[in-house]
mmCIF file of C-alpha atoms in Angstrom:
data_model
loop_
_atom_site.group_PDB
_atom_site.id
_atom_site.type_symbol
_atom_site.label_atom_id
_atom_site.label_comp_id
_atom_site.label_asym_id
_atom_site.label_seq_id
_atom_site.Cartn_x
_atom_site.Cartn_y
_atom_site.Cartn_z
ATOM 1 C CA UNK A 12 0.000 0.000 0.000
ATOM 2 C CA UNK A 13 1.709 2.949 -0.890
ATOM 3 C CA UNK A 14 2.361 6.272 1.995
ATOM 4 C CA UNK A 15 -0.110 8.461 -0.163
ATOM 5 C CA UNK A 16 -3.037 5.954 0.842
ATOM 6 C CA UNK A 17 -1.131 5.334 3.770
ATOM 7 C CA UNK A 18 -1.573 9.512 4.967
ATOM 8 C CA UNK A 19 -5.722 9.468 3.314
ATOM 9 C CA UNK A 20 -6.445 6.980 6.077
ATOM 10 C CA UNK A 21 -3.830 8.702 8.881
ATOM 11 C CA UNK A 22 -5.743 11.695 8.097
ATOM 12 C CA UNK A 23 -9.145 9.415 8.292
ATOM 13 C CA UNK A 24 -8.031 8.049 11.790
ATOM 14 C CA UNK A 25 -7.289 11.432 13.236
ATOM 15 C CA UNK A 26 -10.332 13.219 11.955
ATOM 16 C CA UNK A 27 -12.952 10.305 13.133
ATOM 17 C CA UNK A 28 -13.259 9.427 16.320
ATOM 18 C CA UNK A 29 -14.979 5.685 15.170
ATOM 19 C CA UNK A 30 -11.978 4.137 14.785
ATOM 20 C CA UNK A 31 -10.729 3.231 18.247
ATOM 21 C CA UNK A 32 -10.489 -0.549 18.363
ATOM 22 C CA UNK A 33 -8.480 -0.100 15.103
ATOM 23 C CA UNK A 34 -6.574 2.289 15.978
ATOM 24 C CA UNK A 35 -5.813 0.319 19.707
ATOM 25 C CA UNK A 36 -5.092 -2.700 17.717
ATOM 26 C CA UNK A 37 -2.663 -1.245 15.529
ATOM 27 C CA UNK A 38 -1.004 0.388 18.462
ATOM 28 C CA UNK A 39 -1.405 4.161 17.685
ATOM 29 C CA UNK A 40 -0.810 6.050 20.626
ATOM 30 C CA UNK A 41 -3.312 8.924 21.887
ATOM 31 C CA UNK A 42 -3.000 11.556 24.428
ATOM 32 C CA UNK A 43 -5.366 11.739 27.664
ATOM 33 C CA UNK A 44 -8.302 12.701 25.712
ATOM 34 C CA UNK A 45 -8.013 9.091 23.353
ATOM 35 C CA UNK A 46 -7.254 11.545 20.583
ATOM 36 C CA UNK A 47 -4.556 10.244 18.296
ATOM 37 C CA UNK A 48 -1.636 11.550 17.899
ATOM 38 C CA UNK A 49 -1.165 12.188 14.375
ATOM 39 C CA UNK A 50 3.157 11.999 13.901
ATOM 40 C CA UNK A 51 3.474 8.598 15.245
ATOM 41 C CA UNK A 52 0.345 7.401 13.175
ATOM 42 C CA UNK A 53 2.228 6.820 9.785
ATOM 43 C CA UNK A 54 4.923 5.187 11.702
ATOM 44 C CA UNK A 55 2.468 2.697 13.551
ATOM 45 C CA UNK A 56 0.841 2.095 10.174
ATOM 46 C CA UNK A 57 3.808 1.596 8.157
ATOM 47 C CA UNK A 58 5.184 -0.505 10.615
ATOM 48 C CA UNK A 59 2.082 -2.887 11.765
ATOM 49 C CA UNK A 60 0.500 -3.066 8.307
ATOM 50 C CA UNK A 61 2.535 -5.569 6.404
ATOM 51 C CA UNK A 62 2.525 -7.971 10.006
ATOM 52 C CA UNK A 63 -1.111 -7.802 10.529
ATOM 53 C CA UNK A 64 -3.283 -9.041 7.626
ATOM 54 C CA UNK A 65 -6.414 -8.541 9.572
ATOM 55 C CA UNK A 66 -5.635 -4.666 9.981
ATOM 56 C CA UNK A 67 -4.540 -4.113 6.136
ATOM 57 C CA UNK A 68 -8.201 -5.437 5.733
ATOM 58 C CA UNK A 69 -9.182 -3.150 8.237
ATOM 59 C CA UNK A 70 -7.361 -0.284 6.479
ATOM 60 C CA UNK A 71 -8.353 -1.717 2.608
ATOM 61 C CA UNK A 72 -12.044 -1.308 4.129
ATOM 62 C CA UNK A 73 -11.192 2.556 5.347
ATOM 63 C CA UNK A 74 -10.327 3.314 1.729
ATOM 64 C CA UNK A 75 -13.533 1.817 0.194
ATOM 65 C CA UNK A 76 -15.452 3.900 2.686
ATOM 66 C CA UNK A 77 -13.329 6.986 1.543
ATOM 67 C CA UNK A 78 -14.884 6.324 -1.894
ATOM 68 C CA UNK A 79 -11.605 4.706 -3.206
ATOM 69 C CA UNK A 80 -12.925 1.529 -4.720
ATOM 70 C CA UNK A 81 -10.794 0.864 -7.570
ATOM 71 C CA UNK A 82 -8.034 1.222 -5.315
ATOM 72 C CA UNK A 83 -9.172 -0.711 -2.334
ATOM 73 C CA UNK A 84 -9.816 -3.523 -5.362
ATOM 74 C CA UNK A 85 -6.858 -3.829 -6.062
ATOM 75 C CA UNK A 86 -5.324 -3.543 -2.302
ATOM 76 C CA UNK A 87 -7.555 -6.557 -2.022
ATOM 77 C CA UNK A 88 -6.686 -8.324 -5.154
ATOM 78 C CA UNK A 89 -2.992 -7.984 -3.717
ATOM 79 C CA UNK A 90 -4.125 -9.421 -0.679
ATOM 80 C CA UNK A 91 -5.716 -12.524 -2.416
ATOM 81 C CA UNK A 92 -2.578 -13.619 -3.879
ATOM 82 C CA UNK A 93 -0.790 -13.754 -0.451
ATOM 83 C CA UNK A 94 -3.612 -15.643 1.136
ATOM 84 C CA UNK A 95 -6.188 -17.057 -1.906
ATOM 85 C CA UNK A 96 -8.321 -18.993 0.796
ATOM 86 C CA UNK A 97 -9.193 -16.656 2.799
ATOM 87 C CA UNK A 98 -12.642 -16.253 3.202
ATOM 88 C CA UNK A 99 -12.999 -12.395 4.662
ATOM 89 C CA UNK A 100 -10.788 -11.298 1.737
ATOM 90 C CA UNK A 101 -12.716 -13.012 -0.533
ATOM 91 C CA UNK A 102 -15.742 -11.477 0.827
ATOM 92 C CA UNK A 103 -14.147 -7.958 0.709
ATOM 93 C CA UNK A 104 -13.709 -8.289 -2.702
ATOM 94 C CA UNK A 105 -17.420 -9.825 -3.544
ATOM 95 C CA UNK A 106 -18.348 -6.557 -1.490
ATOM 96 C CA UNK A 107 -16.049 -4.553 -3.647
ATOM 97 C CA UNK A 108 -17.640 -5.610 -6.794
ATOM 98 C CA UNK A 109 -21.135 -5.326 -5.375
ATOM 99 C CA UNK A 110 -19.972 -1.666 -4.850
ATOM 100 C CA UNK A 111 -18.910 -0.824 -8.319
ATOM 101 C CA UNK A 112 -22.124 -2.690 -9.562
ATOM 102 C CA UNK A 113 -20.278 -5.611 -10.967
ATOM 103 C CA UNK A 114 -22.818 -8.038 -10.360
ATOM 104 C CA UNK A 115 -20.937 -11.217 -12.737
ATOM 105 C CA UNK A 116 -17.977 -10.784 -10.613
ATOM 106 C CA UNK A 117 -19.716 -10.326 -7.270
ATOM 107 C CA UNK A 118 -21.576 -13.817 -7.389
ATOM 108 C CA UNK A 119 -18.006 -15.008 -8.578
ATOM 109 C CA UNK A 120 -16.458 -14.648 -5.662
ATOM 110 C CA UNK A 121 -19.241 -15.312 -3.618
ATOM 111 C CA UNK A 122 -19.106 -18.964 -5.261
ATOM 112 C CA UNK A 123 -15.328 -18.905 -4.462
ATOM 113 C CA UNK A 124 -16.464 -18.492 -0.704
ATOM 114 C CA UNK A 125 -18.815 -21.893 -0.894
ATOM 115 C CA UNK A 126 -15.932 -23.669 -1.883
ATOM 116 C CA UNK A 127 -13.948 -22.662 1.114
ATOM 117 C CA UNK A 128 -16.478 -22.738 3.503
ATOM 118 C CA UNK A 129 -19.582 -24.951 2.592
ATOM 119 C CA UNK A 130 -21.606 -23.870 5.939
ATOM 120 C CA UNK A 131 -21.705 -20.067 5.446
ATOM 121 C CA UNK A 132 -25.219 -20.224 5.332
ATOM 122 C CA UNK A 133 -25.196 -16.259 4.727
ATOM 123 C CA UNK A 134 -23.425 -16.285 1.711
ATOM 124 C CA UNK A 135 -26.027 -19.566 0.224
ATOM 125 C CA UNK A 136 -28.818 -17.104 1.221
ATOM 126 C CA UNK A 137 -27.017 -14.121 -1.188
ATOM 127 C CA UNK A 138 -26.767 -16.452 -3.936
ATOM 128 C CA UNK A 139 -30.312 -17.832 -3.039
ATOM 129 C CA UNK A 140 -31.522 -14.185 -3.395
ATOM 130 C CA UNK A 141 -29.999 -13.440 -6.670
ATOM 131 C CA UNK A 142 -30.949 -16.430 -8.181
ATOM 132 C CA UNK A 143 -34.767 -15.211 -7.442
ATOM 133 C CA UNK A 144 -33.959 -11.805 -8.554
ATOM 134 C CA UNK A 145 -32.546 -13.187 -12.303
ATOM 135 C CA UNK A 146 -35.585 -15.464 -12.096
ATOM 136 C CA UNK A 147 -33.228 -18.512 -11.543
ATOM 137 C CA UNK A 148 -35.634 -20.684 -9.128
ATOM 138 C CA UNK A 149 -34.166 -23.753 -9.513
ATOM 139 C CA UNK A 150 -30.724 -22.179 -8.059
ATOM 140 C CA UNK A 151 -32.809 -20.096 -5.645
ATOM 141 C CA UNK A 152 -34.310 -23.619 -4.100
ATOM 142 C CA UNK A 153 -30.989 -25.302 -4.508
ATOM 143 C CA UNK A 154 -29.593 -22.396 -2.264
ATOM 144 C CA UNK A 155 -32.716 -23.170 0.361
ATOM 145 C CA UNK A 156 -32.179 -26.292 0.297
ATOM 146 C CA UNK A 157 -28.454 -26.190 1.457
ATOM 147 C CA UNK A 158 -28.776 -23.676 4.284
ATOM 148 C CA UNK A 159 -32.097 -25.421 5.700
ATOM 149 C CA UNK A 160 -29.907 -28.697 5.407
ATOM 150 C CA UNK A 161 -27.375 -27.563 7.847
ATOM 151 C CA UNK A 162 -28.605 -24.449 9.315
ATOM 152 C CA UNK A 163 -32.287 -25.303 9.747
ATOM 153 C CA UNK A 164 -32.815 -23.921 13.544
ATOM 154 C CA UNK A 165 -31.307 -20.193 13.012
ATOM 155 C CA UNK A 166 -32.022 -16.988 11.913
ATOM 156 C CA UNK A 167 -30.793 -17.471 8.419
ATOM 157 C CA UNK A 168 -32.552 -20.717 7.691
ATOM 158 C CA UNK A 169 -35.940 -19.003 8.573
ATOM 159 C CA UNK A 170 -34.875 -15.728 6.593
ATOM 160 C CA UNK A 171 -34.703 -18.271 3.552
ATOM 161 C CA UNK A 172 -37.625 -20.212 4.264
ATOM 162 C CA UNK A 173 -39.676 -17.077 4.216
ATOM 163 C CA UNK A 174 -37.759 -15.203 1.493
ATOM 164 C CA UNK A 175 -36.669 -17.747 -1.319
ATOM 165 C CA UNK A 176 -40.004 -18.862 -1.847
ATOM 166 C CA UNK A 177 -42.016 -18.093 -5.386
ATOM 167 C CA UNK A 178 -45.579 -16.561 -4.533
ATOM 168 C CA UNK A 179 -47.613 -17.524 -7.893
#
């Protein structure tokens, strides 16, 4: 991630008080108030972001929220190749898409997350509801079908009981 994205979110941190577990985790100190102190910030960041794949999310997430999509795409894309299993990068980047409106590439990766973890019943109930919206009710009771086969006594299973249904 280069310092120019690097200072955006600094400058994010300091200016937004909604950051504080990040900023505690990546070890930014503040003054008695629990404001940040800005000069050590870059430091902290530049030194805890390449050991901490979990707070380079973080951060990759900050610059999506910044409006900085194509970039935090391709933070994320970087941070596929180091860890292509991984299912909260994968869904960062399925969110990503969703966020540009790339709908093709969203369920993509979205797939890419069944194959990893076959009992994220969330993710079965996305693809459950976009198979109904294209019409696709074969794949939307497919998708049913799997979460109420392993998730039948939650909150999801009853959100797709009730929702992936076809009303003639």
């Amino acid at each position: 991630m280069s310092k120019s994205y690097l200072n955006m979110i600094v400058i994010f941190l300091y200016q937004s008080e909604s950051q504080p577990y990040l900023i505690k985790k990546v070890g930014i100190p503040t003054d008695e108030n629990n404001r940040v102190m800005l000069s050590s910030q870059i430091v902290a960041l530049n030194k805890n972001l390449i050991l901490d794949p979990k707070i380079k999310l973080s951060l990759i997430n900050i610059l999506y929220d910044l409006g900085q999509k194509e970039i935090a795409l391709a933070e994320l894309k970087n941070l596929e190749k180091s860890d292509p299993e991984n299912p909260d990068i994968l869904n960062a980047i399925a969110y990503v898409y969703f966020g540009l409106g790339d709908r093709q590439n969203y369920m993509n990766y979205l797939n890419k997350i069944t194959h990893i973890d076959p009992w994220n019943a969330a993710i079965y109930l996305e693809l459950g509801v976009l198979a109904k919206q294209d019409k696709d009710y074969i794949n939307m009771n497919l998708m049913k079908d799997k979460i109420l086969s392993f998730a039948e006594n939650n909150l999801i299973s009853k959100i797709a009981a009730d929702s992936l249904t076809v009303t003639p």
